[in-house]
Every structure is written in structure tokens, then in C-alpha cells.
Amino acid sequence: MFSLVKTLFLKDLRLDLRQKFGLGSIFLYVFSAVFIIYLAFGEVDGRTWVTLFWIIVLFASVNAVLKSFVQEDASRRLYYYTLSGPYSVVIAKLLYNCVVVLIIIILSLALFSLTTRYPILSSGYFVLALLLGVLGIAANFTFVSSIASHTRQANTMMMVLSLPVIIPLLLPLIRLSIKSLGPLTWAMVKSDLTMLVAVDLLIIGLLLLLYPFLWRS
Amino acid sequence: MQIQGWWWKWLGVILIFYSLLVGLLVPLGPGITSVSPNTAKHGEVVEIKIEGYNTNFAKEGTKVWLKVKDRAIGADHIQVIDRRNMRASFAMPRSLPSKDTIVNLTLITYTPNDGHSVLPSALFVIGNDLSQQTSDEWKANIISTDMPASFHFPFRNILAETIRNTYYHVVLWFAMMIIFLISMISSVRHIRTGSLDADHKALGYASVGTLLGILGILTGAVWAKNTWGAYWSFDVKQNMSAIAMLIYAAYFILRQSISDPDLAKRFAAVYNIFAFCMLIPLLYIIPRMTDSLHPGSGGNPAFGSEDLDNTMRMVFYPAIIGWILFGCWMSNVTWRYLRIRDRTSP
């Protein structure tokens, strides 16, 4: 199981590293989005900074995660599935997409902080929110893109299907990030963190439970 | 004419008719709508005009008090104009049983026909002699006689007659959740057994659930216009319910956008299960964490315990059962139509 997951994970990684435009396009996407915001806003206040940051991360990850599903054709997918099982495939996909979303977040954070500023005061809690957000966003988009990649207009359907269901995750993330603009104590963030962990667990649980019904296609 | 399993369909229809008839026809209980003037100075004689709603102010036995915390003063002189209007004068003491210099007083009236009626924050008294806190004036007893037995809905300030919307707006949301739950269970059955009926059921119930949801939003908007002042005030529950409708709209679009029909059914079922599970944090957890105008969130008391009295319960619970049964009937017709459509068209 573990070695299968590792092999499938490395397979995805190698595929993306071999096609240099994969990572390059994500980088360019984030860069142009940040640059447009910089040109349009100039100086942004804390709240706007946080909201724009999450919007960039959200839209960049939607594209990046969907890409990893669409680029596999049906016969290749069938080949992986017969070699391993649904769980190895989905765990490998989830881990790989976590890495992709994490790269997007680091890139956006770096570029956004360079062009505008870094307004976060409680960086510890912010990083915690980021990590929980990575897990939730990756799991949610893995789930939805494995559905959307079979539809006729995969890109549009990905947006239609994923944006309403990402809101239970996104709202506590944005609340927590806005709170971390100022000094924070554990008591102030407890309910948001609990909510985030609960939603993350719910999404990952549903992903593991329902993926076996999606892979036989 | 043969209607299969007819009794619960009749029960649903009868309960809905009952809730419409009783919910709209039973009169509202007596209540105080306004007091003028609503400010006074301490230490002077105040005469206020009290306007009631569905009240029976009587020359004999009507009493009026002003209350702060658990202390009260009675009116010195009461002049009843008609059933809905009266004047009451109070000799406002120089000191009030409070540590503030502006105190808001609750008005309580008692009439032999109506019993007690309460208007919170009826009168603001400006000035308070804090030096003499052992005031003897605030010692009136509010007589506690039992409410005269009568069948009516309670009068609530701000809500007034719109309290009847509890039987439609709240009930539609209850029924919607049950209908969506049945749709989700059908989806689970479909992905486990591949049964085509289960898929039709999932789609039929989801359609009717969406219809109830849209009706719930519309009845809520009308209610909000009356009580909060706008059809849509971007309250968190309003926003979240709009998003819930978006999720189900996405479900309907998903079914259309996969070419392989078997794949479309299975994927739609999986998305339906996922969507329902996301609905729970969306509608029941997030609104409790943020400020909201709705009861049961942001520090407002939860709906149910204080908002319903026994008279309202007699309409509220039958209405829920009625709408669930009626929703099931509608869904039944819908999914059987879908089955026929699938069988007749290739």
C-alpha cells in the first residue's frame, strides 16, 4: 500500500517535472494575478489583502488540480487502477495535490508580500490556517475534479461544482486569516480551528468513502 | 380511481389545509404596540398614551405598571379611551432602581379580559438620583392572575401578525431538509445497488427539495421585509441558503453534462451525497458562529424554546408533518414521471 502510494505520487511528480510548462503555467498564473492586483490596488489594507490572497490561491488551485486529472486519458487511468486499488490512487492524488496547493500558496504568499506588503501579525496561527487550508482545498478539489474531468466542459463544470461546496472551508479560513492580522490568543481562534479541522476531516472521509464509486469508469 | 398508498397523501393535504386555516384564522393575542411619549424625566409626573393591539381595555380593573428589573411602580391614574387606547399617569420617582442615569422601563398592563401584556423598553427615563438608592416608591406588586383561557397566538413585538409565517417559512425549511435527506439516501442506494429507481428517486426528491428551498427563501424574504426592513439584508443564513440552492443547481447541471448516462447517474449520486454533507456545516454550523438576525445564532436564543407557545405548537408540528408528506407525494409523482420518460424515450 505505502510503496504503491509512493510510486503513484512519484509518477505524478515526474510527469509534471518532465512537462516544464506545468509548473511554469501555475507560476505565471499566480504572477499575473498578483501583478494585476498590484496595478489595480497599489496599497491594500489587511482585510482586502487576506481576501485577495485566498481568491488567488483558490483559482490557481482549481486549475492546477483539475489539470492533473484531465491530462490522463481513460486507458492510462484504467491501467493504474488495475495495477493498484482505488485507495492507493486517491491517497497518492491527494498527497500530490496537497504539494501542488502548498506550492501555489508559497508562491502567492511570496509574490503578494513582495509586491504589496505582509500584513499578518500572528504568523503562527496564519501558518496553521494555511496548512489546514491546503489539506481541505486539496481534498475538496481532488474529489470534485475526479467528477468534473468526465464532463463535457471540464473547466466550467469544475467551477460550478467546486465553488459552492468549498464555502464551508473558505469562510472559516478567511475569518481566521483576518483575525491573524492582529494579536491572537488560543481562545479567540479555537472555534474557527475546530471548524476547519472538522470540515477537513469530513471532506477527507467522504473522499475516501466515495472515491471507490468514481474510479470504475 | 386508484391512488396507491392513499392515506398518507390525504393526511399530508389535510394537515397543510389545517395549518393554512388555523394558522391564518386564529386571532393574535393582545399586545401593546406603542407608547407615546417614550421619554420622561425623573421626578416629574408623566402621562403616557398607550396603544394596544387586539386588546380590551376596560374601565374596571385595568392596571398599568412600569418595571425595572424586578421592581415596579403602578400608575396613579388611568383613563381608558376605548378598547385599544388609554392614558396612564405616573409620578416618576427621583431615584430609580438602577446604576445608570438613563433607564429604560418595561410597560406591563393588566386587564380582566386579556391578562398581562408586556412592552419592553417602553419608556426611557432620563436622570437618576443616585444618592438615595433606598427608594420606597418602587414597591408595587404586579398582580399575578392566571391568563384568561382563550385560543390565540402570542403577540410578539416587531413580529405582530407576521408570527404566522413560522408555520410556512420555518416549516418549509424543515421539510426541505428531510426531502434532501431522502434524496441523499436514495443516492447511497443507487451507488450501492445500481438501482435505476433509486436514481430517479434521488433526482425527484432533489427537485422537490429545491422547490421547497426556493419557497422557503421567498417566504423568508417577505418576512424579512416586514421585520428587518429589507427583502434581502445579506444575513448569513440568507447567504448560506442561497449557496445551498447553488449546490443543488450544480447537481442538476452535472447530470446533463456527462454524455454516458450510467456514468452520469453514478457521478451525480456521489456529488449528491457530498453536497448534502456540505450542507450541514453550511446551514447549521457557520450561521451559529457569525452574527445573524435569525434566532439561534450569534448569541440570539435558539429557535423553539421561547418562540413557540403551546398554541403555536398545535399548528407548527402538524404543518411540518404535512409539508413533509406533501413533499414526498410531489417527489413520488416526479420520480415516477422520470421513470416513464426514461422507459418511453430511448
PDB file of C-alpha atoms in Angstrom, chain A:
ATOM      1  CA  MET A   1       0.000   0.000   0.000  1.00  0.00           C
ATOM      2  CA  PHE A   2       2.618   2.502   1.094  1.00  0.00           C
ATOM      3  CA  SER A   3       5.004   1.690  -1.741  1.00  0.00           C
ATOM      4  CA  LEU A   4       2.116   1.861  -4.223  1.00  0.00           C
ATOM      5  CA  VAL A   5       1.139   5.290  -2.966  1.00  0.00           C
ATOM      6  CA  LYS A   6       4.776   6.374  -3.186  1.00  0.00           C
ATOM      7  CA  THR A   7       5.148   5.100  -6.736  1.00  0.00           C
ATOM      8  CA  LEU A   8       1.950   6.768  -7.899  1.00  0.00           C
ATOM      9  CA  PHE A   9       2.938  10.001  -6.161  1.00  0.00           C
ATOM     10  CA  LEU A  10       6.375   9.997  -7.794  1.00  0.00           C
ATOM     11  CA  LYS A  11       4.762   9.171 -11.136  1.00  0.00           C
ATOM     12  CA  ASP A  12       2.623  12.325 -10.943  1.00  0.00           C
ATOM     13  CA  LEU A  13       5.605  14.366  -9.835  1.00  0.00           C
ATOM     14  CA  ARG A  14       7.814  13.085 -12.654  1.00  0.00           C
ATOM     15  CA  LEU A  15       5.101  13.702 -15.218  1.00  0.00           C
ATOM     16  CA  ASP A  16       4.762  17.306 -14.119  1.00  0.00           C
ATOM     17  CA  LEU A  17       8.508  17.887 -13.887  1.00  0.00           C
ATOM     18  CA  ARG A  18       9.013  16.439 -17.341  1.00  0.00           C
ATOM     19  CA  GLN A  19       6.485  18.826 -18.826  1.00  0.00           C
ATOM     20  CA  LYS A  20       8.033  22.066 -17.714  1.00  0.00           C
ATOM     21  CA  PHE A  21       5.018  24.124 -18.737  1.00  0.00           C
ATOM     22  CA  GLY A  22       3.013  22.548 -15.904  1.00  0.00           C
ATOM     23  CA  LEU A  23       4.709  24.320 -13.028  1.00  0.00           C
ATOM     24  CA  GLY A  24       5.581  27.238 -15.250  1.00  0.00           C
ATOM     25  CA  SER A  25       1.948  27.913 -16.067  1.00  0.00           C
ATOM     26  CA  ILE A  26       0.999  27.898 -12.372  1.00  0.00           C
ATOM     27  CA  PHE A  27       3.821  30.323 -11.637  1.00  0.00           C
ATOM     28  CA  LEU A  28       2.737  32.616 -14.465  1.00  0.00           C
ATOM     29  CA  TYR A  29      -0.909  32.419 -13.414  1.00  0.00           C
ATOM     30  CA  VAL A  30      -0.114  33.462  -9.863  1.00  0.00           C
ATOM     31  CA  PHE A  31       2.339  36.098 -11.030  1.00  0.00           C
ATOM     32  CA  SER A  32      -0.076  37.740 -13.458  1.00  0.00           C
ATOM     33  CA  ALA A  33      -2.922  37.650 -10.914  1.00  0.00           C
ATOM     34  CA  VAL A  34      -0.743  39.286  -8.253  1.00  0.00           C
ATOM     35  CA  PHE A  35       0.573  41.820 -10.754  1.00  0.00           C
ATOM     36  CA  ILE A  36      -2.931  42.823 -11.868  1.00  0.00           C
ATOM     37  CA  ILE A  37      -3.925  43.323  -8.242  1.00  0.00           C
ATOM     38  CA  TYR A  38      -0.785  45.365  -7.619  1.00  0.00           C
ATOM     39  CA  LEU A  39      -1.500  47.587 -10.607  1.00  0.00           C
ATOM     40  CA  ALA A  40      -5.180  47.964  -9.734  1.00  0.00           C
ATOM     41  CA  PHE A  41      -4.912  48.500  -5.984  1.00  0.00           C
ATOM     42  CA  GLY A  42      -1.413  49.780  -5.251  1.00  0.00           C
ATOM     43  CA  GLU A  43      -1.804  49.843  -1.484  1.00  0.00           C
ATOM     44  CA  VAL A  44      -4.202  47.282   0.050  1.00  0.00           C
ATOM     45  CA  ASP A  45      -5.489  47.155   3.627  1.00  0.00           C
ATOM     46  CA  GLY A  46      -5.313  43.972   5.709  1.00  0.00           C
ATOM     47  CA  ARG A  47      -8.794  42.629   5.096  1.00  0.00           C
ATOM     48  CA  THR A  48      -8.569  43.107   1.351  1.00  0.00           C
ATOM     49  CA  TRP A  49      -5.108  41.565   1.335  1.00  0.00           C
ATOM     50  CA  VAL A  50      -6.368  38.390   3.017  1.00  0.00           C
ATOM     51  CA  THR A  51      -9.433  38.087   0.782  1.00  0.00           C
ATOM     52  CA  LEU A  52      -7.480  38.656  -2.435  1.00  0.00           C
ATOM     53  CA  PHE A  53      -4.813  36.218  -1.291  1.00  0.00           C
ATOM     54  CA  TRP A  54      -7.357  33.428  -0.811  1.00  0.00           C
ATOM     55  CA  ILE A  55      -9.086  34.200  -4.096  1.00  0.00           C
ATOM     56  CA  ILE A  56      -5.778  33.914  -5.977  1.00  0.00           C
ATOM     57  CA  VAL A  57      -4.965  30.642  -4.178  1.00  0.00           C
ATOM     58  CA  LEU A  58      -8.445  29.280  -4.851  1.00  0.00           C
ATOM     59  CA  PHE A  59      -8.499  29.963  -8.586  1.00  0.00           C
ATOM     60  CA  ALA A  60      -4.904  28.906  -9.151  1.00  0.00           C
ATOM     61  CA  SER A  61      -5.517  25.597  -7.319  1.00  0.00           C
ATOM     62  CA  VAL A  62      -8.751  24.871  -9.181  1.00  0.00           C
ATOM     63  CA  ASN A  63      -6.850  24.950 -12.468  1.00  0.00           C
ATOM     64  CA  ALA A  64      -3.792  23.115 -11.199  1.00  0.00           C
ATOM     65  CA  VAL A  65      -5.704  20.260  -9.559  1.00  0.00           C
ATOM     66  CA  LEU A  66      -8.077  19.781 -12.487  1.00  0.00           C
ATOM     67  CA  LYS A  67      -5.117  19.632 -14.881  1.00  0.00           C
ATOM     68  CA  SER A  68      -3.689  16.549 -13.164  1.00  0.00           C
ATOM     69  CA  PHE A  69      -6.954  14.703 -13.805  1.00  0.00           C
ATOM     70  CA  VAL A  70      -7.691  15.889 -17.307  1.00  0.00           C
ATOM     71  CA  GLN A  71      -4.240  15.073 -18.677  1.00  0.00           C
ATOM     72  CA  GLU A  72      -4.711  11.336 -18.008  1.00  0.00           C
ATOM     73  CA  ASP A  73      -6.648   9.607 -20.742  1.00  0.00           C
ATOM     74  CA  ALA A  74      -9.125   6.854 -19.925  1.00  0.00           C
ATOM     75  CA  SER A  75      -6.950   3.916 -20.957  1.00  0.00           C
ATOM     76  CA  ARG A  76      -3.988   5.067 -18.869  1.00  0.00           C
ATOM     77  CA  ARG A  77      -6.291   5.602 -15.903  1.00  0.00           C
ATOM     78  CA  LEU A  78      -7.662   2.079 -16.260  1.00  0.00           C
ATOM     79  CA  TYR A  79      -4.095   0.771 -16.330  1.00  0.00           C
ATOM     80  CA  TYR A  80      -3.237   2.444 -12.994  1.00  0.00           C
ATOM     81  CA  TYR A  81      -6.410   1.221 -11.399  1.00  0.00           C
ATOM     82  CA  THR A  82      -5.874  -2.383 -12.367  1.00  0.00           C
ATOM     83  CA  LEU A  83      -2.321  -2.220 -11.057  1.00  0.00           C
ATOM     84  CA  SER A  84      -3.247  -0.677  -7.704  1.00  0.00           C
ATOM     85  CA  GLY A  85      -6.570  -0.080  -5.957  1.00  0.00           C
ATOM     86  CA  PRO A  86      -8.791   2.960  -5.585  1.00  0.00           C
ATOM     87  CA  TYR A  87      -7.386   3.842  -2.169  1.00  0.00           C
ATOM     88  CA  SER A  88      -3.759   3.943  -3.298  1.00  0.00           C
ATOM     89  CA  VAL A  89      -4.749   6.071  -6.260  1.00  0.00           C
ATOM     90  CA  VAL A  90      -6.776   8.535  -4.273  1.00  0.00           C
ATOM     91  CA  ILE A  91      -4.259   8.867  -1.442  1.00  0.00           C
ATOM     92  CA  ALA A  92      -1.440   9.427  -3.919  1.00  0.00           C
ATOM     93  CA  LYS A  93      -3.573  12.003  -5.758  1.00  0.00           C
ATOM     94  CA  LEU A  94      -4.485  13.720  -2.509  1.00  0.00           C
ATOM     95  CA  LEU A  95      -0.858  13.943  -1.351  1.00  0.00           C
ATOM     96  CA  TYR A  96       0.289  15.158  -4.738  1.00  0.00           C
ATOM     97  CA  ASN A  97      -2.433  17.809  -4.874  1.00  0.00           C
ATOM     98  CA  CYS A  98      -1.509  18.894  -1.328  1.00  0.00           C
ATOM     99  CA  VAL A  99       2.008  19.527  -2.606  1.00  0.00           C
ATOM    100  CA  VAL A 100       0.660  21.440  -5.614  1.00  0.00           C
ATOM    101  CA  VAL A 101      -1.621  23.631  -3.465  1.00  0.00           C
ATOM    102  CA  LEU A 102       1.213  24.186  -0.997  1.00  0.00           C
ATOM    103  CA  ILE A 103       3.500  25.361  -3.817  1.00  0.00           C
ATOM    104  CA  ILE A 104       0.742  27.699  -5.036  1.00  0.00           C
ATOM    105  CA  ILE A 105       0.281  29.108  -1.538  1.00  0.00           C
ATOM    106  CA  ILE A 106       4.008  29.663  -1.016  1.00  0.00           C
ATOM    107  CA  LEU A 107       4.316  31.294  -4.433  1.00  0.00           C
ATOM    108  CA  SER A 108       1.317  33.558  -3.912  1.00  0.00           C
ATOM    109  CA  LEU A 109       2.439  34.490  -0.423  1.00  0.00           C
ATOM    110  CA  ALA A 110       5.941  35.365  -1.621  1.00  0.00           C
ATOM    111  CA  LEU A 111       4.844  37.315  -4.684  1.00  0.00           C
ATOM    112  CA  PHE A 112       1.974  39.042  -2.900  1.00  0.00           C
ATOM    113  CA  SER A 113       4.189  40.079   0.020  1.00  0.00           C
ATOM    114  CA  LEU A 114       6.874  41.374  -2.339  1.00  0.00           C
ATOM    115  CA  THR A 115       4.544  43.480  -4.473  1.00  0.00           C
ATOM    116  CA  THR A 116       2.247  44.810  -1.736  1.00  0.00           C
ATOM    117  CA  ARG A 117       3.200  44.019   1.878  1.00  0.00           C
ATOM    118  CA  TYR A 118       2.914  41.308   4.515  1.00  0.00           C
ATOM    119  CA  PRO A 119       0.241  42.472   6.988  1.00  0.00           C
ATOM    120  CA  ILE A 120      -0.074  39.323   9.162  1.00  0.00           C
ATOM    121  CA  LEU A 121       0.844  39.822  12.823  1.00  0.00           C
ATOM    122  CA  SER A 122       0.132  36.362  14.266  1.00  0.00           C
ATOM    123  CA  SER A 123       2.107  34.368  11.732  1.00  0.00           C
ATOM    124  CA  GLY A 124       1.913  31.130  13.749  1.00  0.00           C
ATOM    125  CA  TYR A 125      -1.865  30.893  13.560  1.00  0.00           C
ATOM    126  CA  PHE A 126      -1.815  32.075   9.959  1.00  0.00           C
ATOM    127  CA  VAL A 127       0.547  29.230   9.001  1.00  0.00           C
ATOM    128  CA  LEU A 128      -1.688  26.784  10.867  1.00  0.00           C
ATOM    129  CA  ALA A 129      -4.676  28.091   8.898  1.00  0.00           C
ATOM    130  CA  LEU A 130      -2.678  27.777   5.676  1.00  0.00           C
ATOM    131  CA  LEU A 131      -1.781  24.139   6.376  1.00  0.00           C
ATOM    132  CA  LEU A 132      -5.354  23.185   7.262  1.00  0.00           C
ATOM    133  CA  GLY A 133      -6.485  25.096   4.181  1.00  0.00           C
ATOM    134  CA  VAL A 134      -4.018  23.169   1.975  1.00  0.00           C
ATOM    135  CA  LEU A 135      -5.427  19.862   3.201  1.00  0.00           C
ATOM    136  CA  GLY A 136      -9.069  20.894   2.774  1.00  0.00           C
ATOM    137  CA  ILE A 137      -8.663  22.612  -0.590  1.00  0.00           C
ATOM    138  CA  ALA A 138      -6.614  19.712  -1.993  1.00  0.00           C
ATOM    139  CA  ALA A 139      -9.132  17.099  -0.778  1.00  0.00           C
ATOM    140  CA  ASN A 140     -12.142  19.069  -1.999  1.00  0.00           C
ATOM    141  CA  PHE A 141     -10.684  19.770  -5.421  1.00  0.00           C
ATOM    142  CA  THR A 142      -9.410  16.195  -5.796  1.00  0.00           C
ATOM    143  CA  PHE A 143     -12.924  14.991  -5.180  1.00  0.00           C
ATOM    144  CA  VAL A 144     -14.677  17.468  -7.446  1.00  0.00           C
ATOM    145  CA  SER A 145     -12.155  17.284 -10.291  1.00  0.00           C
ATOM    146  CA  SER A 146     -12.411  13.500 -10.399  1.00  0.00           C
ATOM    147  CA  ILE A 147     -16.095  14.099 -11.164  1.00  0.00           C
ATOM    148  CA  ALA A 148     -15.634  17.159 -13.359  1.00  0.00           C
ATOM    149  CA  SER A 149     -12.916  15.596 -15.534  1.00  0.00           C
ATOM    150  CA  HIS A 150     -15.562  13.293 -17.023  1.00  0.00           C
ATOM    151  CA  THR A 151     -17.929  16.072 -18.048  1.00  0.00           C
ATOM    152  CA  ARG A 152     -18.096  17.785 -21.392  1.00  0.00           C
ATOM    153  CA  GLN A 153     -16.872  21.209 -20.305  1.00  0.00           C
ATOM    154  CA  ALA A 154     -14.487  20.177 -17.566  1.00  0.00           C
ATOM    155  CA  ASN A 155     -13.246  23.675 -16.725  1.00  0.00           C
ATOM    156  CA  THR A 156     -16.664  25.280 -16.369  1.00  0.00           C
ATOM    157  CA  MET A 157     -18.106  22.309 -14.508  1.00  0.00           C
ATOM    158  CA  MET A 158     -15.148  22.343 -12.119  1.00  0.00           C
ATOM    159  CA  MET A 159     -16.013  25.915 -11.118  1.00  0.00           C
ATOM    160  CA  VAL A 160     -19.754  25.220 -10.930  1.00  0.00           C
ATOM    161  CA  LEU A 161     -19.324  22.111  -8.801  1.00  0.00           C
ATOM    162  CA  SER A 162     -16.490  23.163  -6.529  1.00  0.00           C
ATOM    163  CA  LEU A 163     -17.143  26.786  -5.609  1.00  0.00           C
ATOM    164  CA  PRO A 164     -20.391  26.229  -3.645  1.00  0.00           C
ATOM    165  CA  VAL A 165     -19.004  23.244  -1.737  1.00  0.00           C
ATOM    166  CA  ILE A 166     -15.693  24.966  -0.894  1.00  0.00           C
ATOM    167  CA  ILE A 167     -17.514  27.707   1.055  1.00  0.00           C
ATOM    168  CA  PRO A 168     -17.790  25.809   4.387  1.00  0.00           C
ATOM    169  CA  LEU A 169     -13.997  25.568   4.260  1.00  0.00           C
ATOM    170  CA  LEU A 170     -13.263  29.002   2.850  1.00  0.00           C
ATOM    171  CA  LEU A 171     -15.323  31.056   5.320  1.00  0.00           C
ATOM    172  CA  PRO A 172     -13.505  29.874   8.494  1.00  0.00           C
ATOM    173  CA  LEU A 173     -10.191  30.145   6.618  1.00  0.00           C
ATOM    174  CA  ILE A 174     -10.808  33.786   5.716  1.00  0.00           C
ATOM    175  CA  ARG A 175     -12.124  34.555   9.220  1.00  0.00           C
ATOM    176  CA  LEU A 176      -9.067  33.026  10.810  1.00  0.00           C
ATOM    177  CA  SER A 177      -6.727  34.834   8.415  1.00  0.00           C
ATOM    178  CA  ILE A 178      -8.425  38.175   9.093  1.00  0.00           C
ATOM    179  CA  LYS A 179      -8.155  37.544  12.823  1.00  0.00           C
ATOM    180  CA  SER A 180      -4.434  36.802  12.466  1.00  0.00           C
ATOM    181  CA  LEU A 181      -3.939  40.372  11.222  1.00  0.00           C
ATOM    182  CA  GLY A 182      -3.904  41.336  14.901  1.00  0.00           C
ATOM    183  CA  PRO A 183      -2.560  39.695  18.048  1.00  0.00           C
ATOM    184  CA  LEU A 184      -4.305  36.422  18.872  1.00  0.00           C
ATOM    185  CA  THR A 185      -4.841  34.073  21.772  1.00  0.00           C
ATOM    186  CA  TRP A 186      -5.839  30.423  21.638  1.00  0.00           C
ATOM    187  CA  ALA A 187      -9.328  31.136  22.955  1.00  0.00           C
ATOM    188  CA  MET A 188     -10.015  33.565  20.094  1.00  0.00           C
ATOM    189  CA  VAL A 189      -9.279  31.049  17.355  1.00  0.00           C
ATOM    190  CA  LYS A 190     -10.500  27.857  18.969  1.00  0.00           C
ATOM    191  CA  SER A 191     -13.930  27.725  17.315  1.00  0.00           C
ATOM    192  CA  ASP A 192     -12.574  28.550  13.842  1.00  0.00           C
ATOM    193  CA  LEU A 193      -9.792  25.966  14.148  1.00  0.00           C
ATOM    194  CA  THR A 194     -12.237  23.302  15.341  1.00  0.00           C
ATOM    195  CA  MET A 195     -14.493  24.113  12.422  1.00  0.00           C
ATOM    196  CA  LEU A 196     -11.580  23.882   9.971  1.00  0.00           C
ATOM    197  CA  VAL A 197     -10.360  20.547  11.343  1.00  0.00           C
ATOM    198  CA  ALA A 198     -13.921  19.177  11.336  1.00  0.00           C
ATOM    199  CA  VAL A 199     -14.568  20.245   7.724  1.00  0.00           C
ATOM    200  CA  ASP A 200     -11.163  18.862   6.642  1.00  0.00           C
ATOM    201  CA  LEU A 201     -11.907  15.506   8.254  1.00  0.00           C
ATOM    202  CA  LEU A 202     -15.402  15.474   6.743  1.00  0.00           C
ATOM    203  CA  ILE A 203     -14.086  16.119   3.228  1.00  0.00           C
ATOM    204  CA  ILE A 204     -11.239  13.581   3.505  1.00  0.00           C
ATOM    205  CA  GLY A 205     -13.598  10.988   4.971  1.00  0.00           C
ATOM    206  CA  LEU A 206     -16.098  11.495   2.155  1.00  0.00           C
ATOM    207  CA  LEU A 207     -13.293  11.380  -0.414  1.00  0.00           C
ATOM    208  CA  LEU A 208     -12.053   8.006   0.868  1.00  0.00           C
ATOM    209  CA  LEU A 209     -15.588   6.685   1.235  1.00  0.00           C
ATOM    210  CA  LEU A 210     -16.901   7.756  -2.160  1.00  0.00           C
ATOM    211  CA  TYR A 211     -13.838   7.536  -4.419  1.00  0.00           C
ATOM    212  CA  PRO A 212     -14.230   3.754  -4.994  1.00  0.00           C
ATOM    213  CA  PHE A 213     -17.511   4.571  -6.746  1.00  0.00           C
ATOM    214  CA  LEU A 214     -15.850   7.141  -9.001  1.00  0.00           C
ATOM    215  CA  TRP A 215     -12.826   5.198 -10.180  1.00  0.00           C
ATOM    216  CA  ARG A 216     -14.603   2.403 -12.103  1.00  0.00           C
ATOM    217  CA  SER A 217     -15.125   4.438 -15.234  1.00  0.00           C
TER     218      SER A 217
END
